[in-house]
mmCIF file of C-alpha atoms in Angstrom:
data_model
loop_
_atom_site.group_PDB
_atom_site.id
_atom_site.type_symbol
_atom_site.label_atom_id
_atom_site.label_comp_id
_atom_site.label_asym_id
_atom_site.label_seq_id
_atom_site.Cartn_x
_atom_site.Cartn_y
_atom_site.Cartn_z
ATOM 1 C CA UNK A 1 155.041 90.920 91.962
ATOM 2 C CA UNK A 2 156.900 89.224 89.168
ATOM 3 C CA UNK A 3 159.865 89.520 86.859
ATOM 4 C CA UNK A 4 158.060 88.014 83.854
ATOM 5 C CA UNK A 5 157.960 89.837 80.550
ATOM 6 C CA UNK A 6 154.302 89.395 79.673
ATOM 7 C CA UNK A 7 152.486 92.486 78.472
ATOM 8 C CA UNK A 8 148.963 92.973 79.849
ATOM 9 C CA UNK A 9 146.277 93.718 77.267
ATOM 10 C CA UNK A 10 144.963 97.296 77.689
ATOM 11 C CA UNK A 11 141.371 97.582 78.811
ATOM 12 C CA UNK A 12 138.838 99.253 76.546
ATOM 13 C CA UNK A 13 137.693 101.260 79.566
ATOM 14 C CA UNK A 14 140.838 102.790 81.081
ATOM 15 C CA UNK A 15 141.234 102.637 84.838
ATOM 16 C CA UNK A 16 142.908 104.737 87.513
ATOM 17 C CA UNK A 17 143.805 104.400 91.180
ATOM 18 C CA UNK A 18 142.247 106.967 93.488
ATOM 19 C CA UNK A 19 143.027 107.877 97.068
ATOM 20 C CA UNK A 20 139.769 107.478 99.010
ATOM 21 C CA UNK A 21 141.055 107.976 102.585
ATOM 22 C CA UNK A 22 144.143 109.552 104.091
ATOM 23 C CA UNK A 23 146.187 106.767 105.701
ATOM 24 C CA UNK A 24 146.876 106.872 109.426
ATOM 25 C CA UNK A 25 150.120 105.031 110.034
ATOM 26 C CA UNK A 26 150.708 102.314 107.468
ATOM 27 C CA UNK A 27 148.530 102.634 104.356
ATOM 28 C CA UNK A 28 146.156 99.755 103.621
ATOM 29 C CA UNK A 29 144.375 98.692 100.421
ATOM 30 C CA UNK A 30 141.174 100.190 101.854
ATOM 31 C CA UNK A 31 142.704 103.658 101.426
ATOM 32 C CA UNK A 32 142.604 103.259 97.640
ATOM 33 C CA UNK A 33 140.075 102.546 94.905
ATOM 34 C CA UNK A 34 140.466 101.208 91.380
ATOM 35 C CA UNK A 35 137.941 103.068 89.220
ATOM 36 C CA UNK A 36 137.121 103.714 85.574
ATOM 37 C CA UNK A 37 138.692 106.883 84.199
ATOM 38 C CA UNK A 38 136.889 109.668 82.428
ATOM 39 C CA UNK A 39 139.260 110.771 79.669
ATOM 40 C CA UNK A 40 138.430 114.316 78.496
ATOM 41 C CA UNK A 41 138.761 115.610 74.959
ATOM 42 C CA UNK A 42 142.128 117.148 74.169
ATOM 43 C CA UNK A 43 142.712 120.870 74.215
ATOM 44 C CA UNK A 44 145.435 122.561 72.220
ATOM 45 C CA UNK A 45 148.831 121.718 73.684
ATOM 46 C CA UNK A 46 147.743 118.372 75.108
ATOM 47 C CA UNK A 47 148.431 114.699 74.454
ATOM 48 C CA UNK A 48 146.449 111.534 75.102
ATOM 49 C CA UNK A 49 148.899 108.953 76.387
ATOM 50 C CA UNK A 50 148.369 105.258 77.075
ATOM 51 C CA UNK A 51 150.785 104.500 79.886
ATOM 52 C CA UNK A 52 153.161 101.575 79.479
ATOM 53 C CA UNK A 53 154.980 101.730 82.819
ATOM 54 C CA UNK A 54 154.479 103.741 86.004
ATOM 55 C CA UNK A 55 156.546 104.353 89.091
ATOM 56 C CA UNK A 56 155.700 103.796 92.749
ATOM 57 C CA UNK A 57 158.029 105.587 95.165
ATOM 58 C CA UNK A 58 158.389 106.158 98.911
ATOM 59 C CA UNK A 59 157.833 109.926 98.598
ATOM 60 C CA UNK A 60 154.242 109.255 97.554
ATOM 61 C CA UNK A 61 153.428 108.294 101.141
ATOM 62 C CA UNK A 62 153.980 111.914 102.199
ATOM 63 C CA UNK A 63 151.602 113.201 99.545
ATOM 64 C CA UNK A 64 148.848 110.988 100.932
ATOM 65 C CA UNK A 65 148.852 113.124 104.057
ATOM 66 C CA UNK A 66 147.108 116.493 104.281
ATOM 67 C CA UNK A 67 150.108 117.980 106.097
ATOM 68 C CA UNK A 68 151.802 120.930 104.428
ATOM 69 C CA UNK A 69 154.888 119.795 102.546
ATOM 70 C CA UNK A 70 157.010 120.575 99.499
ATOM 71 C CA UNK A 71 154.300 119.273 97.147
ATOM 72 C CA UNK A 72 150.524 119.504 97.207
ATOM 73 C CA UNK A 73 148.859 116.465 98.795
ATOM 74 C CA UNK A 74 146.946 114.021 96.659
ATOM 75 C CA UNK A 75 143.250 114.914 96.642
ATOM 76 C CA UNK A 76 140.895 112.438 98.251
ATOM 77 C CA UNK A 77 138.565 110.942 95.655
ATOM 78 C CA UNK A 78 140.865 111.697 92.737
ATOM 79 C CA UNK A 79 143.564 109.785 90.889
ATOM 80 C CA UNK A 80 147.055 110.132 92.273
ATOM 81 C CA UNK A 81 150.095 111.103 90.218
ATOM 82 C CA UNK A 82 153.643 109.931 89.677
ATOM 83 C CA UNK A 83 156.199 109.217 87.009
ATOM 84 C CA UNK A 84 155.064 107.258 83.972
ATOM 85 C CA UNK A 85 156.095 106.522 80.406
ATOM 86 C CA UNK A 86 153.462 105.957 77.771
ATOM 87 C CA UNK A 87 152.709 105.997 74.071
ATOM 88 C CA UNK A 88 151.047 109.022 72.469
ATOM 89 C CA UNK A 89 147.683 107.993 71.006
ATOM 90 C CA UNK A 90 146.559 111.488 70.000
ATOM 91 C CA UNK A 91 148.443 114.779 69.882
ATOM 92 C CA UNK A 92 147.393 118.394 69.677
ATOM 93 C CA UNK A 93 150.872 119.684 70.420
ATOM 94 C CA UNK A 94 153.813 120.508 68.171
ATOM 95 C CA UNK A 95 156.811 118.250 68.636
ATOM 96 C CA UNK A 96 154.809 115.190 69.697
ATOM 97 C CA UNK A 97 153.630 112.578 67.221
ATOM 98 C CA UNK A 98 151.344 109.595 67.579
ATOM 99 C CA UNK A 99 153.528 106.641 68.544
ATOM 100 C CA UNK A 100 156.095 108.676 70.489
ATOM 101 C CA UNK A 101 157.004 107.445 73.953
ATOM 102 C CA UNK A 102 156.833 110.242 76.500
ATOM 103 C CA UNK A 103 157.823 110.640 80.142
ATOM 104 C CA UNK A 104 155.316 112.541 82.286
ATOM 105 C CA UNK A 105 153.901 112.787 85.817
ATOM 106 C CA UNK A 106 150.404 111.317 85.459
ATOM 107 C CA UNK A 107 150.919 107.757 86.531
ATOM 108 C CA UNK A 108 148.419 105.711 88.548
ATOM 109 C CA UNK A 109 146.166 105.563 85.463
ATOM 110 C CA UNK A 110 146.114 103.599 82.245
ATOM 111 C CA UNK A 111 145.324 106.575 80.003
ATOM 112 C CA UNK A 112 146.277 110.172 80.769
ATOM 113 C CA UNK A 113 145.632 113.548 79.181
ATOM 114 C CA UNK A 114 148.959 115.313 79.550
ATOM 115 C CA UNK A 115 149.984 118.911 78.971
ATOM 116 C CA UNK A 116 152.787 118.785 76.434
ATOM 117 C CA UNK A 117 154.734 121.321 78.488
ATOM 118 C CA UNK A 118 155.141 118.701 81.229
ATOM 119 C CA UNK A 119 156.109 115.800 78.952
ATOM 120 C CA UNK A 120 159.253 114.869 77.067
ATOM 121 C CA UNK A 121 159.913 112.333 74.361
ATOM 122 C CA UNK A 122 162.193 109.439 75.363
ATOM 123 C CA UNK A 123 164.076 107.013 73.136
ATOM 124 C CA UNK A 124 163.008 103.451 73.942
ATOM 125 C CA UNK A 125 165.470 102.126 71.350
ATOM 126 C CA UNK A 126 168.296 103.483 73.481
ATOM 127 C CA UNK A 127 166.961 102.092 76.763
ATOM 128 C CA UNK A 128 163.777 100.396 78.005
ATOM 129 C CA UNK A 129 160.881 102.664 78.946
ATOM 130 C CA UNK A 130 161.281 101.689 82.599
ATOM 131 C CA UNK A 131 164.855 103.030 82.658
ATOM 132 C CA UNK A 132 163.481 106.566 82.298
ATOM 133 C CA UNK A 133 161.646 106.089 85.597
ATOM 134 C CA UNK A 134 164.819 104.845 87.249
ATOM 135 C CA UNK A 135 168.485 105.000 86.416
ATOM 136 C CA UNK A 136 168.043 107.438 83.479
ATOM 137 C CA UNK A 137 165.335 109.445 85.210
ATOM 138 C CA UNK A 138 164.565 111.014 88.553
ATOM 139 C CA UNK A 139 166.090 108.106 90.484
ATOM 140 C CA UNK A 140 169.518 108.444 88.906
ATOM 141 C CA UNK A 141 169.457 112.231 89.003
ATOM 142 C CA UNK A 142 168.577 112.133 92.707
ATOM 143 C CA UNK A 143 171.634 110.001 93.415
ATOM 144 C CA UNK A 144 173.886 112.173 91.253
ATOM 145 C CA UNK A 145 172.717 115.496 92.671
ATOM 146 C CA UNK A 146 172.943 114.230 96.238
ATOM 147 C CA UNK A 147 176.490 112.999 95.783
ATOM 148 C CA UNK A 148 177.944 115.789 93.690
ATOM 149 C CA UNK A 149 176.122 118.915 94.805
ATOM 150 C CA UNK A 150 174.916 118.194 98.356
ATOM 151 C CA UNK A 151 177.644 115.852 99.635
ATOM 152 C CA UNK A 152 180.400 117.376 97.466
ATOM 153 C CA UNK A 153 181.887 113.931 96.852
ATOM 154 C CA UNK A 154 185.663 113.962 96.437
ATOM 155 C CA UNK A 155 187.947 111.313 95.023
ATOM 156 C CA UNK A 156 189.039 108.970 97.812
ATOM 157 C CA UNK A 157 185.962 109.515 100.003
ATOM 158 C CA UNK A 158 184.455 106.642 101.975
ATOM 159 C CA UNK A 159 180.718 106.586 101.283
ATOM 160 C CA UNK A 160 177.892 104.931 103.240
ATOM 161 C CA UNK A 161 174.363 104.676 101.830
ATOM 162 C CA UNK A 162 171.280 103.292 103.575
ATOM 163 C CA UNK A 163 168.424 101.625 101.723
ATOM 164 C CA UNK A 164 171.198 100.615 99.357
ATOM 165 C CA UNK A 165 169.246 97.917 97.523
ATOM 166 C CA UNK A 166 166.491 100.366 96.610
ATOM 167 C CA UNK A 167 166.384 102.320 93.386
ATOM 168 C CA UNK A 168 168.179 105.451 94.609
ATOM 169 C CA UNK A 169 170.502 103.612 96.980
ATOM 170 C CA UNK A 170 171.756 101.240 94.317
ATOM 171 C CA UNK A 171 172.442 104.168 91.998
ATOM 172 C CA UNK A 172 174.268 106.042 94.767
ATOM 173 C CA UNK A 173 176.706 103.215 95.374
ATOM 174 C CA UNK A 174 177.552 102.743 91.718
ATOM 175 C CA UNK A 175 177.836 106.459 90.990
ATOM 176 C CA UNK A 176 180.051 106.985 94.030
ATOM 177 C CA UNK A 177 182.471 104.369 92.691
ATOM 178 C CA UNK A 178 182.360 105.919 89.224
ATOM 179 C CA UNK A 179 183.116 109.339 90.740
ATOM 180 C CA UNK A 180 186.178 108.083 92.606
ATOM 181 C CA UNK A 181 185.060 106.978 96.066
ATOM 182 C CA UNK A 182 187.676 104.734 97.667
ATOM 183 C CA UNK A 183 185.157 102.586 99.508
ATOM 184 C CA UNK A 184 181.375 102.262 99.302
ATOM 185 C CA UNK A 185 179.305 100.591 102.019
ATOM 186 C CA UNK A 186 175.594 99.836 101.891
ATOM 187 C CA UNK A 187 172.945 98.642 104.295
ATOM 188 C CA UNK A 188 169.945 96.556 103.262
ATOM 189 C CA UNK A 189 167.305 94.344 104.810
ATOM 190 C CA UNK A 190 168.134 90.803 103.726
ATOM 191 C CA UNK A 191 171.072 88.512 103.032
ATOM 192 C CA UNK A 192 170.083 88.327 99.357
ATOM 193 C CA UNK A 193 170.104 92.122 99.053
ATOM 194 C CA UNK A 194 173.508 92.289 100.749
ATOM 195 C CA UNK A 195 174.809 89.754 98.230
ATOM 196 C CA UNK A 196 173.297 91.789 95.375
ATOM 197 C CA UNK A 197 175.055 94.968 96.527
ATOM 198 C CA UNK A 198 178.488 93.389 96.643
ATOM 199 C CA UNK A 199 178.334 90.894 93.784
ATOM 200 C CA UNK A 200 176.105 92.697 91.284
ATOM 201 C CA UNK A 201 176.542 96.401 92.018
ATOM 202 C CA UNK A 202 180.182 96.465 93.097
ATOM 203 C CA UNK A 203 179.839 97.750 96.654
ATOM 204 C CA UNK A 204 182.985 97.169 98.705
ATOM 205 C CA UNK A 205 180.993 96.066 101.746
ATOM 206 C CA UNK A 206 177.381 95.699 102.822
ATOM 207 C CA UNK A 207 175.455 94.512 105.866
ATOM 208 C CA UNK A 208 171.947 93.494 106.885
ATOM 209 C CA UNK A 209 170.692 96.075 109.353
ATOM 210 C CA UNK A 210 168.443 93.410 110.899
ATOM 211 C CA UNK A 211 171.503 91.415 112.020
ATOM 212 C CA UNK A 212 172.475 93.786 114.830
ATOM 213 C CA UNK A 213 173.005 97.435 115.799
ATOM 214 C CA UNK A 214 173.703 99.559 112.740
ATOM 215 C CA UNK A 215 176.425 101.538 114.513
ATOM 216 C CA UNK A 216 178.398 98.386 115.317
ATOM 217 C CA UNK A 217 178.061 96.938 111.828
ATOM 218 C CA UNK A 218 179.019 100.265 110.241
ATOM 219 C CA UNK A 219 182.154 100.540 112.394
ATOM 220 C CA UNK A 220 183.156 97.043 111.304
ATOM 221 C CA UNK A 221 182.588 97.874 107.627
ATOM 222 C CA UNK A 222 184.272 101.301 107.853
ATOM 223 C CA UNK A 223 186.835 101.092 110.672
ATOM 224 C CA UNK A 224 188.411 104.382 109.577
ATOM 225 C CA UNK A 225 185.079 106.221 109.477
ATOM 226 C CA UNK A 226 183.024 107.650 106.619
ATOM 227 C CA UNK A 227 183.286 110.899 104.696
ATOM 228 C CA UNK A 228 179.834 110.867 103.071
ATOM 229 C CA UNK A 229 176.519 109.437 104.196
ATOM 230 C CA UNK A 230 173.590 109.335 101.764
ATOM 231 C CA UNK A 231 170.492 108.913 103.905
ATOM 232 C CA UNK A 232 167.392 107.153 102.607
ATOM 233 C CA UNK A 233 166.262 105.727 105.932
ATOM 234 C CA UNK A 234 166.800 108.079 108.902
ATOM 235 C CA UNK A 235 166.396 106.845 112.463
ATOM 236 C CA UNK A 236 169.073 104.458 113.719
ATOM 237 C CA UNK A 237 170.993 104.700 110.436
ATOM 238 C CA UNK A 238 171.360 108.469 110.675
ATOM 239 C CA UNK A 239 172.575 108.266 114.265
ATOM 240 C CA UNK A 240 175.109 105.596 113.316
ATOM 241 C CA UNK A 241 176.383 107.668 110.402
ATOM 242 C CA UNK A 242 176.869 110.733 112.596
ATOM 243 C CA UNK A 243 178.818 108.509 114.993
ATOM 244 C CA UNK A 244 181.158 107.331 112.219
ATOM 245 C CA UNK A 245 181.574 110.685 110.477
ATOM 246 C CA UNK A 246 185.134 111.798 109.781
ATOM 247 C CA UNK A 247 186.458 115.351 110.049
ATOM 248 C CA UNK A 248 184.673 117.455 107.456
ATOM 249 C CA UNK A 249 182.139 114.717 106.737
ATOM 250 C CA UNK A 250 178.935 115.452 104.813
ATOM 251 C CA UNK A 251 175.459 113.954 105.106
ATOM 252 C CA UNK A 252 172.911 114.281 102.293
ATOM 253 C CA UNK A 253 169.387 113.548 103.518
ATOM 254 C CA UNK A 254 167.267 112.249 100.652
ATOM 255 C CA UNK A 255 164.612 110.269 102.507
ATOM 256 C CA UNK A 256 163.656 108.807 105.879
ATOM 257 C CA UNK A 257 161.524 105.805 105.021
ATOM 258 C CA UNK A 258 161.843 104.374 108.528
ATOM 259 C CA UNK A 259 159.617 107.142 109.918
ATOM 260 C CA UNK A 260 157.131 107.775 107.082
ATOM 261 C CA UNK A 261 154.375 105.745 108.710
ATOM 262 C CA UNK A 262 155.006 106.778 112.323
ATOM 263 C CA UNK A 263 152.013 108.291 114.081
ATOM 264 C CA UNK A 264 154.185 109.980 116.716
ATOM 265 C CA UNK A 265 157.261 112.157 116.136
ATOM 266 C CA UNK A 266 160.371 110.004 115.963
ATOM 267 C CA UNK A 267 163.324 110.824 118.223
ATOM 268 C CA UNK A 268 166.191 112.594 116.513
ATOM 269 C CA UNK A 269 169.795 111.367 116.566
ATOM 270 C CA UNK A 270 171.155 111.640 120.103
ATOM 271 C CA UNK A 271 174.695 112.427 119.003
ATOM 272 C CA UNK A 272 174.350 115.577 116.913
ATOM 273 C CA UNK A 273 176.962 117.267 119.097
ATOM 274 C CA UNK A 274 179.472 115.190 117.164
ATOM 275 C CA UNK A 275 178.876 117.473 114.186
ATOM 276 C CA UNK A 276 180.700 120.139 116.174
ATOM 277 C CA UNK A 277 183.731 117.913 116.695
ATOM 278 C CA UNK A 278 183.839 116.797 113.060
ATOM 279 C CA UNK A 279 182.708 120.140 111.584
ATOM 280 C CA UNK A 280 180.251 117.920 109.815
ATOM 281 C CA UNK A 281 177.501 119.136 107.526
ATOM 282 C CA UNK A 282 174.006 117.715 107.143
ATOM 283 C CA UNK A 283 171.633 118.929 104.440
ATOM 284 C CA UNK A 284 168.303 117.763 103.125
ATOM 285 C CA UNK A 285 167.478 118.092 99.450
ATOM 286 C CA UNK A 286 164.838 117.548 96.786
ATOM 287 C CA UNK A 287 165.757 116.478 93.292
ATOM 288 C CA UNK A 288 163.346 119.072 91.894
ATOM 289 C CA UNK A 289 165.787 121.798 92.897
ATOM 290 C CA UNK A 290 168.543 120.283 90.793
ATOM 291 C CA UNK A 291 167.066 119.652 87.355
ATOM 292 C CA UNK A 292 169.766 121.918 85.934
ATOM 293 C CA UNK A 293 172.063 118.896 86.374
ATOM 294 C CA UNK A 294 169.831 116.647 84.248
ATOM 295 C CA UNK A 295 171.700 117.171 80.969
ATOM 296 C CA UNK A 296 175.096 116.668 82.570
ATOM 297 C CA UNK A 297 173.910 113.546 84.346
ATOM 298 C CA UNK A 298 172.218 112.058 81.275
ATOM 299 C CA UNK A 299 175.399 112.414 79.230
ATOM 300 C CA UNK A 300 177.610 110.848 81.911
ATOM 301 C CA UNK A 301 175.098 108.112 82.751
ATOM 302 C CA UNK A 302 174.790 107.074 79.113
ATOM 303 C CA UNK A 303 178.529 106.515 78.976
ATOM 304 C CA UNK A 304 178.573 104.597 82.250
ATOM 305 C CA UNK A 305 175.711 102.389 81.104
ATOM 306 C CA UNK A 306 177.439 101.709 77.810
ATOM 307 C CA UNK A 307 180.698 100.604 79.417
ATOM 308 C CA UNK A 308 179.079 98.621 82.211
ATOM 309 C CA UNK A 309 180.087 100.969 85.040
ATOM 310 C CA UNK A 310 176.417 101.534 85.796
ATOM 311 C CA UNK A 311 173.676 98.930 85.845
ATOM 312 C CA UNK A 312 170.150 98.797 87.160
ATOM 313 C CA UNK A 313 167.812 96.201 88.527
ATOM 314 C CA UNK A 314 164.048 96.449 88.562
ATOM 315 C CA UNK A 315 161.209 94.700 90.353
ATOM 316 C CA UNK A 316 158.014 94.532 88.309
ATOM 317 C CA UNK A 317 154.342 94.272 89.114
ATOM 318 C CA UNK A 318 151.952 93.635 86.217
ATOM 319 C CA UNK A 319 148.669 95.501 85.839
ATOM 320 C CA UNK A 320 147.242 98.603 87.430
ATOM 321 C CA UNK A 321 145.212 96.363 89.735
ATOM 322 C CA UNK A 322 148.517 95.482 91.446
ATOM 323 C CA UNK A 323 149.830 99.066 91.723
ATOM 324 C CA UNK A 324 148.750 99.511 95.349
ATOM 325 C CA UNK A 325 150.371 96.214 96.342
ATOM 326 C CA UNK A 326 153.554 97.335 94.609
ATOM 327 C CA UNK A 327 153.529 100.654 96.459
ATOM 328 C CA UNK A 328 152.986 98.962 99.821
ATOM 329 C CA UNK A 329 155.793 96.583 98.908
ATOM 330 C CA UNK A 330 158.183 99.515 98.438
ATOM 331 C CA UNK A 331 157.361 100.809 101.924
ATOM 332 C CA UNK A 332 158.110 97.334 103.311
ATOM 333 C CA UNK A 333 161.356 96.959 101.367
ATOM 334 C CA UNK A 334 160.134 94.127 99.156
ATOM 335 C CA UNK A 335 161.782 95.542 96.035
ATOM 336 C CA UNK A 336 165.325 95.219 94.801
ATOM 337 C CA UNK A 337 166.139 98.235 92.678
ATOM 338 C CA UNK A 338 163.378 100.263 91.106
ATOM 339 C CA UNK A 339 159.758 99.158 91.598
ATOM 340 C CA UNK A 340 157.872 99.516 88.320
ATOM 341 C CA UNK A 341 154.277 98.707 87.424
ATOM 342 C CA UNK A 342 153.718 97.524 83.857
ATOM 343 C CA UNK A 343 150.327 98.544 82.482
#
């Protein structure tokens, strides 16, 4: 992984990453295959897109399993999918011209044939293509919906977010401050990430969860308790947040990366009875249920980006041959901000 700005030269024979075995526990490179794509002729209403950037995200681990979930599992032997931005090379759809940059869901491949109904044009003069996979895309909307609709954030709330140096977590902290939180606390997995949260993203406090029990460190960072917890991690973090929850506190469960690769069911928080005392609420959510907020968020986010209230950091991998390594890196917490693969 690198933060260089070199642009790989597209291959004449486009490639894709296929899932060849369903991972048991932690995924390994042997579960994937880099293969040559077969790009079909376009039908009416379709676009041929050469991808420029693609996203790798923790939720993709769940789709590698055959277990029933909110989205269909990736098919073994076929290319996977995920967010991507690319340039239209051929169009048989009204409203899309050759040279347009479009956001779509057929990542993990260098060239994709995309139904125009599932693509939208993005303005790369306004923001880099990668921003539409992160702070201006699903990542930012996830943070916004979780805070405003699920956690009902109020001015003056104390907010705690786990996985705070990740793409969603970093957006949560900044958006919470922009929306009037009185104090924002984040947890991350290294001293450098803790520094990044406080010095670069404006968190009021942050701690390294590897330095000691999360509950103890959270009490020290939020001695008067928390009103909102945005959960990206689960496990010990969720139990600690329940323990620090104030009266009427709210917990928005976005992800539980700490348990995604477990082969046995993980124990639940042992202190859920505290929700009775605090009248606390805990709710899971999926960003796909809240796309009606996309326009509102885009307008507000554009203003926050323009005035410096909101910023984003990205970790880049170059070339589709490094996409699997980038994905495994996300599961291990090797990224700061959004992990993006440049193609």
